[in-house]
Tab-separated table of C-alpha atoms and ligand atoms in Angstrom:
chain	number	residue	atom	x	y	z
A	1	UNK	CA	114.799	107.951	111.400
A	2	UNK	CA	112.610	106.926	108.436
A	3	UNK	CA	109.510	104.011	109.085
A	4	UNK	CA	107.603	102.595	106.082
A	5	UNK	CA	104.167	100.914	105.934
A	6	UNK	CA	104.061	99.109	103.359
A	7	UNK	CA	100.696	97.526	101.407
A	8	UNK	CA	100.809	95.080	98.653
A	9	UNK	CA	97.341	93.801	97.138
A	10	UNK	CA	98.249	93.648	93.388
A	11	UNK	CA	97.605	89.659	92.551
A	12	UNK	CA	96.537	87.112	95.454
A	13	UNK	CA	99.025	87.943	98.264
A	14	UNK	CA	97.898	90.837	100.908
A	15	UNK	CA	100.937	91.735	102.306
A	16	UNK	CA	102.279	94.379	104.811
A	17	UNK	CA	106.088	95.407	106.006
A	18	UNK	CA	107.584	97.516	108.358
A	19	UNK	CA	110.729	99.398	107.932
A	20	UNK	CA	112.941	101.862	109.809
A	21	UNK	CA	115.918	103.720	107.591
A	22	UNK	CA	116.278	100.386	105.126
A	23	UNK	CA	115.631	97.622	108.180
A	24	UNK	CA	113.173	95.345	107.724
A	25	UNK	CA	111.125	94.994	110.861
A	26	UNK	CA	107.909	92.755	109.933
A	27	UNK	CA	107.249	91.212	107.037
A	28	UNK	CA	103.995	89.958	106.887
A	29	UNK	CA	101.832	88.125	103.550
A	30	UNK	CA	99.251	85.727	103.548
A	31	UNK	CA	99.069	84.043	100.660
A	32	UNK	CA	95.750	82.844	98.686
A	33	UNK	CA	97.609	80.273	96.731
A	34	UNK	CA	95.430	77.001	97.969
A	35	UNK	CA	92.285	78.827	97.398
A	36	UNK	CA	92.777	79.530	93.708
A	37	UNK	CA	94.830	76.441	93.214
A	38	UNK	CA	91.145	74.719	92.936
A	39	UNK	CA	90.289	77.043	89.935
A	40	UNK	CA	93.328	76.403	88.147
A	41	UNK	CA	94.281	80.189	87.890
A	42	UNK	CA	93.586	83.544	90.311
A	43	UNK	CA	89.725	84.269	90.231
A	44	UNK	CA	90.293	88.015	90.400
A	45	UNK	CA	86.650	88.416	92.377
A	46	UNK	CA	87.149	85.841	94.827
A	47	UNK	CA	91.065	87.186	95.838
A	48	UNK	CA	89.832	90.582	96.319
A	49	UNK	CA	86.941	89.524	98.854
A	50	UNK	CA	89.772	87.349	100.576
A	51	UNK	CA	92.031	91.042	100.435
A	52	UNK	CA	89.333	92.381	102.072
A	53	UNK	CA	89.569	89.746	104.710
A	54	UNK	CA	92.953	89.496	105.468
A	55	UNK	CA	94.148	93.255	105.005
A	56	UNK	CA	93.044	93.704	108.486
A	57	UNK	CA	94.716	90.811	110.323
A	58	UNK	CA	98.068	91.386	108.190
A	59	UNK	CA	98.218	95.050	109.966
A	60	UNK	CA	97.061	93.953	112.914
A	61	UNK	CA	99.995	91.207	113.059
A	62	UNK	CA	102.729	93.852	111.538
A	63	UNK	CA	102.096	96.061	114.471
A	64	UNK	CA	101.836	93.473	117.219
A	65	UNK	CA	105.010	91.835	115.942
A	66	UNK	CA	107.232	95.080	116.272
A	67	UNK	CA	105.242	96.889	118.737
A	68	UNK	CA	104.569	99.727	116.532
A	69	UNK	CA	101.621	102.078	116.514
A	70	UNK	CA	100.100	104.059	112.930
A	71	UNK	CA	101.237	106.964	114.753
A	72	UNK	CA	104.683	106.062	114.834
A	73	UNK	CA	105.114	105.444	110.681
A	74	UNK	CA	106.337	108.119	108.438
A	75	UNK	CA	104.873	107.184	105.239
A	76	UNK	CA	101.724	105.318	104.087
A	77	UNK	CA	103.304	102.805	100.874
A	78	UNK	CA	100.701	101.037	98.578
A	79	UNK	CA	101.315	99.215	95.471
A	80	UNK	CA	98.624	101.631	92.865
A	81	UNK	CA	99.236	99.200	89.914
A	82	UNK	CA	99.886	96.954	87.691
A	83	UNK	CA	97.841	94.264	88.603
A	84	UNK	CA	94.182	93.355	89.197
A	85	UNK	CA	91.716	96.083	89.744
A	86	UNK	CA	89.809	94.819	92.609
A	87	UNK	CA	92.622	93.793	94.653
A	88	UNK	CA	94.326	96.936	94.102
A	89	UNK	CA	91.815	98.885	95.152
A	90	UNK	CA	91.390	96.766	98.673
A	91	UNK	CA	94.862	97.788	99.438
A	92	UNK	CA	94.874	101.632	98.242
A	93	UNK	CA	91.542	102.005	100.153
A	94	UNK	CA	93.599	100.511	103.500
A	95	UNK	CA	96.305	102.736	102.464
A	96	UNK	CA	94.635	106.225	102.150
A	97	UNK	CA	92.379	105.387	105.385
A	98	UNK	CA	95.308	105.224	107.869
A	99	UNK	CA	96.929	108.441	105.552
A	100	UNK	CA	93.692	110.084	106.599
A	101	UNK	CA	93.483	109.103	109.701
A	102	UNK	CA	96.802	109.670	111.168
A	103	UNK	CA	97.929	112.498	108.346
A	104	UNK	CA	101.006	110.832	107.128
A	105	UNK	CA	102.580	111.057	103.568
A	106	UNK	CA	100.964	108.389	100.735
A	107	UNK	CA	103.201	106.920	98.683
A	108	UNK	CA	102.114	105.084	95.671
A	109	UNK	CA	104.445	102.294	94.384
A	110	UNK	CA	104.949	100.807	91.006
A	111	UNK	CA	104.711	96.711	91.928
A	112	UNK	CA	107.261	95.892	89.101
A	113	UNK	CA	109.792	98.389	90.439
A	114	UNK	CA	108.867	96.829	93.757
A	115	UNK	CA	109.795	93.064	92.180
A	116	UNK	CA	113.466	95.203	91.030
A	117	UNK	CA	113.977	96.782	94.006
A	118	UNK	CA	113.324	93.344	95.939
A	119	UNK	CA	117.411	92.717	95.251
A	120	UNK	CA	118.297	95.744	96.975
A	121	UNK	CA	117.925	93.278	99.956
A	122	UNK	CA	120.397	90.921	98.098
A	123	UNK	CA	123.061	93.254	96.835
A	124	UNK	CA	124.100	96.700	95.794
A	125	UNK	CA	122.693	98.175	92.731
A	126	UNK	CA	125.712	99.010	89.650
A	127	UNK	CA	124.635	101.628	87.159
A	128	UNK	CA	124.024	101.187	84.566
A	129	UNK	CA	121.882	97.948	84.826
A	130	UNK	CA	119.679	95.202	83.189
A	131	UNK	CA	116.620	94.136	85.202
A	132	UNK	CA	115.486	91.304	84.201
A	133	UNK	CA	111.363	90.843	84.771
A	134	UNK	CA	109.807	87.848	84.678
A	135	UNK	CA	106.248	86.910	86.252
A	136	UNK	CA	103.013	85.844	85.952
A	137	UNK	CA	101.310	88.869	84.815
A	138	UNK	CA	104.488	90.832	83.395
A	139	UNK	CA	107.672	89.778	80.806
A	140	UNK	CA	110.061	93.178	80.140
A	141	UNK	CA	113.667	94.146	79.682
A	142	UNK	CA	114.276	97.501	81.872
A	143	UNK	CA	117.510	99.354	81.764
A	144	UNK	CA	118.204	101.520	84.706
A	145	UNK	CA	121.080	104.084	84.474
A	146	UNK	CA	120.596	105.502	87.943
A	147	UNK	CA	118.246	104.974	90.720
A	148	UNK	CA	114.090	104.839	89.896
A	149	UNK	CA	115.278	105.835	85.990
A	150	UNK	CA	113.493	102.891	84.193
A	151	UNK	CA	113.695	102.399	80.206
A	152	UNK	CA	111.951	99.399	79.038
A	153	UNK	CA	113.595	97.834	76.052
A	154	UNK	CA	111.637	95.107	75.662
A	155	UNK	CA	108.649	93.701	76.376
A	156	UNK	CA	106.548	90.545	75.372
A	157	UNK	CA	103.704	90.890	72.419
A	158	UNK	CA	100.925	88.740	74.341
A	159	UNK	CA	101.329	86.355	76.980
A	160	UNK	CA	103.484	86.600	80.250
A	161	UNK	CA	106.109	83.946	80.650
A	162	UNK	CA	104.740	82.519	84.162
A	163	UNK	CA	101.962	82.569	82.538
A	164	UNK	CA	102.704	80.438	79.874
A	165	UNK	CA	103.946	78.256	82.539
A	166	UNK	CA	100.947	78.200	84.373
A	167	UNK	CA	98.810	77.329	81.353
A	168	UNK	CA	101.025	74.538	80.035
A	169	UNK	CA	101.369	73.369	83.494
A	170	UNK	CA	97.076	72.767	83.240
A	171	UNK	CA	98.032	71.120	79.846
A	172	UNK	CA	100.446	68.673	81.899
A	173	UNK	CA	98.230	67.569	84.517
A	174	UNK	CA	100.166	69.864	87.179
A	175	UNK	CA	98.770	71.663	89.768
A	176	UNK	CA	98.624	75.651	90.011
A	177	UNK	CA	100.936	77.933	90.116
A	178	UNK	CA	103.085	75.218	87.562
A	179	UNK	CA	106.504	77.502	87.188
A	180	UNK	CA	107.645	75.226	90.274
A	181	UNK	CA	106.292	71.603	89.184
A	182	UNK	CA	107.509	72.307	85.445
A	183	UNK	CA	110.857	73.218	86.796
A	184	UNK	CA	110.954	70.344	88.902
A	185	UNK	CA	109.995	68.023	86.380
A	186	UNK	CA	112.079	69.302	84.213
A	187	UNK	CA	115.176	67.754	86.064
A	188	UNK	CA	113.647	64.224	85.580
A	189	UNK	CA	113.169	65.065	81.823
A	190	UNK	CA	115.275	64.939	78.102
A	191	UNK	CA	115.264	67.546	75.375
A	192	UNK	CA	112.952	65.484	73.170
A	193	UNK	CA	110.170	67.584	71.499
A	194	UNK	CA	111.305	70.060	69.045
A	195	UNK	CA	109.005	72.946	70.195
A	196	UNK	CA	109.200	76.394	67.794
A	197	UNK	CA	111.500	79.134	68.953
A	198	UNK	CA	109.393	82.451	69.504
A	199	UNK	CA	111.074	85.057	67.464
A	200	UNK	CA	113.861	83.401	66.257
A	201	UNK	CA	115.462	85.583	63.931
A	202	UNK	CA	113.849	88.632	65.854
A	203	UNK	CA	116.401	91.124	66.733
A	204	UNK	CA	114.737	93.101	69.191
A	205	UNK	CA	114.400	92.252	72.868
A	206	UNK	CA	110.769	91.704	72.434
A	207	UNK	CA	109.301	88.593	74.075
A	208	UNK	CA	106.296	86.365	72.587
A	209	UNK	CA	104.769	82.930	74.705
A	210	UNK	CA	101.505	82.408	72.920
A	211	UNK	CA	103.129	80.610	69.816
A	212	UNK	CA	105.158	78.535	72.408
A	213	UNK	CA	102.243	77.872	74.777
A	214	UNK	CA	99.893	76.839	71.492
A	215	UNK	CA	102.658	74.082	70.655
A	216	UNK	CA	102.055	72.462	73.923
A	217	UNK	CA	98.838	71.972	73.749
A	218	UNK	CA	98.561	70.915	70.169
A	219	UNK	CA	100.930	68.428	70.529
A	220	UNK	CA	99.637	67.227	73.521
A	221	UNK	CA	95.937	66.773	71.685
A	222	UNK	CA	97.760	65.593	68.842
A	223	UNK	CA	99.440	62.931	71.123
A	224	UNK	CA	96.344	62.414	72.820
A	225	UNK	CA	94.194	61.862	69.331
A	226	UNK	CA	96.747	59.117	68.369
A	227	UNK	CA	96.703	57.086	71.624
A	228	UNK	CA	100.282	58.190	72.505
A	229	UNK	CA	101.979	58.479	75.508
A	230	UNK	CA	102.586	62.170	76.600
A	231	UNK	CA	106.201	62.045	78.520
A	232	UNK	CA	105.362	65.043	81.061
A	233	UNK	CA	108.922	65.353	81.931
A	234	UNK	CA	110.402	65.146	78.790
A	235	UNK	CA	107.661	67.851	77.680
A	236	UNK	CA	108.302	70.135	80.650
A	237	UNK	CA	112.236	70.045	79.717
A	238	UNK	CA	111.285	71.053	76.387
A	239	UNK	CA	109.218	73.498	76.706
A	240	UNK	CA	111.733	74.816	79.878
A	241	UNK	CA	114.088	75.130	77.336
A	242	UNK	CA	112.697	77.112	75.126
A	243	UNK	CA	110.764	79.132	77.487
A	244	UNK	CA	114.081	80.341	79.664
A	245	UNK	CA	115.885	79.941	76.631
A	246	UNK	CA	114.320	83.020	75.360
A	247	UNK	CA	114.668	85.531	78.567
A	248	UNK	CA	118.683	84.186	78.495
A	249	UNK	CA	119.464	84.752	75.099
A	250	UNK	CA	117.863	88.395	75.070
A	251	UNK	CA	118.853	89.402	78.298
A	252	UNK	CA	122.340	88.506	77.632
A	253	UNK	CA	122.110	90.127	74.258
A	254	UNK	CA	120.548	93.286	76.350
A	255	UNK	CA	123.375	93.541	78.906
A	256	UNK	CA	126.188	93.688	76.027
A	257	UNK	CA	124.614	95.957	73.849
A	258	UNK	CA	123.499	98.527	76.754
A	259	UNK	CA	127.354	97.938	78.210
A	260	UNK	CA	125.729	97.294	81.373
A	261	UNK	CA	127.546	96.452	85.019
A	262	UNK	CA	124.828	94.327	86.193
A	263	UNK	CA	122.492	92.148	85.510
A	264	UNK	CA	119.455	91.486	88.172
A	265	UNK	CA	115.954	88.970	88.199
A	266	UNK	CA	113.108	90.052	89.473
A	267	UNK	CA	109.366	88.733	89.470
A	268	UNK	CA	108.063	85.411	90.574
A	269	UNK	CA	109.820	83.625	87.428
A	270	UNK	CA	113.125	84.333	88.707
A	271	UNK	CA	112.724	82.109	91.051
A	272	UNK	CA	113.371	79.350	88.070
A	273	UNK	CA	116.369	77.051	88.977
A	274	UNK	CA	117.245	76.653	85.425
A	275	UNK	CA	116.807	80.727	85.210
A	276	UNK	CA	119.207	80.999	87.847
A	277	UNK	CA	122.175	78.427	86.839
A	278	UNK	CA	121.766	79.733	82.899
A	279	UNK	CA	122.175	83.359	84.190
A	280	UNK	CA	125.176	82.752	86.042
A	281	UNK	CA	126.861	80.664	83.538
A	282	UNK	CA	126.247	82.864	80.593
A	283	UNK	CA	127.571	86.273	83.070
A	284	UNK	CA	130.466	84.348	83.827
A	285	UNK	CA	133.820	85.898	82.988
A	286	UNK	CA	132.523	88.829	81.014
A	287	UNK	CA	132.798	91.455	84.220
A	288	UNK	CA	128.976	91.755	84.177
A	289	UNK	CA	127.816	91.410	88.062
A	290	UNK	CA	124.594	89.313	88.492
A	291	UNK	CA	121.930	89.326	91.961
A	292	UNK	CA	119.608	86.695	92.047
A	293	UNK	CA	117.110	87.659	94.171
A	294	UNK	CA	116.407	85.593	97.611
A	295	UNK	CA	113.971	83.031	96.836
A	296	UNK	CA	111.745	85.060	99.593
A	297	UNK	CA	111.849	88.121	97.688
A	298	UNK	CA	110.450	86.413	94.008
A	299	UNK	CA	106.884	86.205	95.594
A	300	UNK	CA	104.810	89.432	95.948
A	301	UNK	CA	105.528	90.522	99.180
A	302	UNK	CA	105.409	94.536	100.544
A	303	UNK	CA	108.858	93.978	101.873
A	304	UNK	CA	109.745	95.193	98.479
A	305	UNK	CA	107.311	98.124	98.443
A	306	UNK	CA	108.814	99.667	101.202
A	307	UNK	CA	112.327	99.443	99.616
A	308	UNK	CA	111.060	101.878	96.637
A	309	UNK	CA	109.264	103.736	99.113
A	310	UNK	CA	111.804	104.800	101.160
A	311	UNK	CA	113.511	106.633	97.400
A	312	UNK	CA	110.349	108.133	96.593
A	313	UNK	CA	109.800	109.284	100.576
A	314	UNK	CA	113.180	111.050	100.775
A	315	UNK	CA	112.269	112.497	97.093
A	316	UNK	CA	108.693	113.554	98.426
A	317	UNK	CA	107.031	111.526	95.918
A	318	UNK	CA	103.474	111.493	98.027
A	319	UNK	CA	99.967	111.216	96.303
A	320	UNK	CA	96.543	113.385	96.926
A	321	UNK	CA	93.847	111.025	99.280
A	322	UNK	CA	91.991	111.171	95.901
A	323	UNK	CA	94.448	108.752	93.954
A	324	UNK	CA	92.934	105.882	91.906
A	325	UNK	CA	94.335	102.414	91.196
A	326	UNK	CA	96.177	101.581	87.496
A	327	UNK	CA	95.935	98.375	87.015
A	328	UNK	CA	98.157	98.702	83.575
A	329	UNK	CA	100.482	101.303	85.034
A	330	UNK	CA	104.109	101.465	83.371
A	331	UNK	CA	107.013	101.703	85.186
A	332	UNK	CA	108.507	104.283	82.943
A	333	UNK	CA	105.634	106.300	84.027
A	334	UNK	CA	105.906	105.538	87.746
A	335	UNK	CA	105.721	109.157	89.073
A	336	UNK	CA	102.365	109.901	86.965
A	337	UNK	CA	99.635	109.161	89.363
B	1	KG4	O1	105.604	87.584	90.483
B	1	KG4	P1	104.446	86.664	90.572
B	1	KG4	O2	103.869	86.364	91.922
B	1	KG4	O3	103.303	87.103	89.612
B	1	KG4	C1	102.912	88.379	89.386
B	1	KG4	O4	103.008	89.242	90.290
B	1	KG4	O5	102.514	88.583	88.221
B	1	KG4	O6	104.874	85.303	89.906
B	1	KG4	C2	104.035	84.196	89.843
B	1	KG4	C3	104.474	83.382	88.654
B	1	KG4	C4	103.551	82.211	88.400
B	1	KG4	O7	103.187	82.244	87.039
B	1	KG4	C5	104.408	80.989	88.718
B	1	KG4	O8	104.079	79.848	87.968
B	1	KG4	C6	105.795	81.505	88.395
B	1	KG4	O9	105.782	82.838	88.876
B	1	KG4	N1	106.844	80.722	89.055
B	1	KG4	C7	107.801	80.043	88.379
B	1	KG4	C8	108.585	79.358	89.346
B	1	KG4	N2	108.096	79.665	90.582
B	1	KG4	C9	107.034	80.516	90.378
B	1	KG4	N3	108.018	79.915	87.070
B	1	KG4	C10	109.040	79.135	86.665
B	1	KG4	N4	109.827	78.457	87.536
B	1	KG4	C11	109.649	78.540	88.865
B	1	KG4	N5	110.440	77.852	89.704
């Protein structure tokens, strides 16, 4: 019998799981959402003093829930990177303490191939596949032809695509995170302002969202400057549009020319409704298999560190005590630490 502690600090969720050969016993995050919702945005100093607060109490509550002891793990899991320095560092430092302490195994986890592996709870993985990733700090293509073999085909030039959500969302009057409110609003909206295409023309399975985002908001002021009304639903449709109009067209693009079995969404983006429906209706009838991702699994959460943890455990993927955060980490390079 295999149990995983798992440790996710990479953005503004601390988060800690339990697992025993593949079950999920605890699954616990708390989730700094309504703090930086004030700011607009994660303040990356304030969310890792709140890691540092909660890291304890989300152990604390993992144990008490299944009954469990340090003692009784197998492995130590912690998310090393990508993601904000500070608040990776709050969890690693947790992480290697109980390693130390009770002389267990540390495995170091690539967050992204956490977000992937996050469908493993959903369905069976088909080789070769297309992951589709799609968050708020990350935007990439990755082909995987076997289990933990990532190739990233694609990836975007500058800005994230939740992201670009977030910051059009400000634009719109909507509160943070705005993937949710823009998709919601979205439904009440029409098609009606001709936004530019990113890359149109582009034939790799690159990704850009600055161009798009910069549209918004100078059509917004440009609205603004000539006493116009601003429709905020029939903006959020457009921009939807193009947004998720993007990842579709590429990914589907991806998953013919790669000859692919399967195509999965990962990240907190994923958890797009439009995403979703245009996914499925695009996959339909070609023989390409496509998991969505429980809507659970699109928010960081460690649930999905332990899944990659329990590969790298039986593959004895473990790290010195004197391994260092990377907060730009790629996950083609997920067993350099
Ligand atoms: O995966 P995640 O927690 O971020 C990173 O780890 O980087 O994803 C958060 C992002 C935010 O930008 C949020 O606005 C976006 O996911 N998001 C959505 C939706 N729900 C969350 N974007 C579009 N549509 C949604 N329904």
């Amino acid at each position: 019998m295999t149990r995983i502690l798992a440790i996710e600090s990479s953005c503004d969720e601390t988060a800690v799981a339990i697992t025993e050969d593949g079950k999920l016993l605890c699954n616990v995050i708390s989730s700094q959402v309504d703090v930086h919702a004030k700011y607009g945005g994660v303040m990356p100093e304030i969310a890792s003093r709140l890691h540092c607060e909660n890291i304890d109490v989300c152990l604390k509550e993992a144990l008490d829930t299944t009954g469990l002891k340090f003692e009784d793990m197998d492995a130590i899991a912690v998310t090393r990177g990508p993601g904000l320095i500070g608040c990776l560092h709050v969890g690693l430092q947790a992480a290697k303490t109980i390693a130390m302490l009770y002389n267990k195994p540390l495995i170091p986890v690539h967050h992204l191939a956490g977000h992937i592996y996050a469908n493993e709870y959903a369905g069976e993985f088909k080789f070769p596949l297309l992951c589709v990733v799609v968050s708020g700090g990350n935007t990439e293509l990755v082909i995987m032809k076997d289990h933990l073999d990532f190739e990233i085909i694609g990836e975007t030039k500058d800005d994230a695509v939740g992201e670009c959500y977030d910051k059009v969302a400000r634009v719109l009057g909507m509160p943070y995170p705005g993937g949710l409110p823009i998709d919601r609003a979205s439904k009440l909206g029409e098609h009606t302002y001709n936004l530019p295409v990113p890359l149109s023309g582009d034939n790799s399975f690159d990704f850009s969202y600055s161009g798009l985002k910069t549209s918004v908001i100078n059509l917004a002021n440009q609205l603004k400057m000539k006493g116009e009304e601003l429709r905020i639903n029939d903006m959020a449709k457009s921009f939807q549009d193009v947004a998720i109009g993007m990842v579709v067209d590429k990914a589907t693009k991806a998953a013919r020319n790669y000859n692919v079995k399967q195509v999965i969404l990962a990240g907190g983006v994923s958890a797009n409704s439009y995403l979703r429906e245009t996914m499925k209706n695009r996959l339909q009838g070609t023989g390409i298999d496509l998991i969505i991702p429980p809507l659970w699994c699109t928010t960081d959460n460690a649930a999905m560190i332990a899944k990659v943890a329990e590969r790298l455990y039986k593959l004895e993927v473990f790290a010195p005590l004197s391994l260092g955060v990377d907060p730009n980490w790629k996950i083609d390079d997920y067993r350099n630490f």
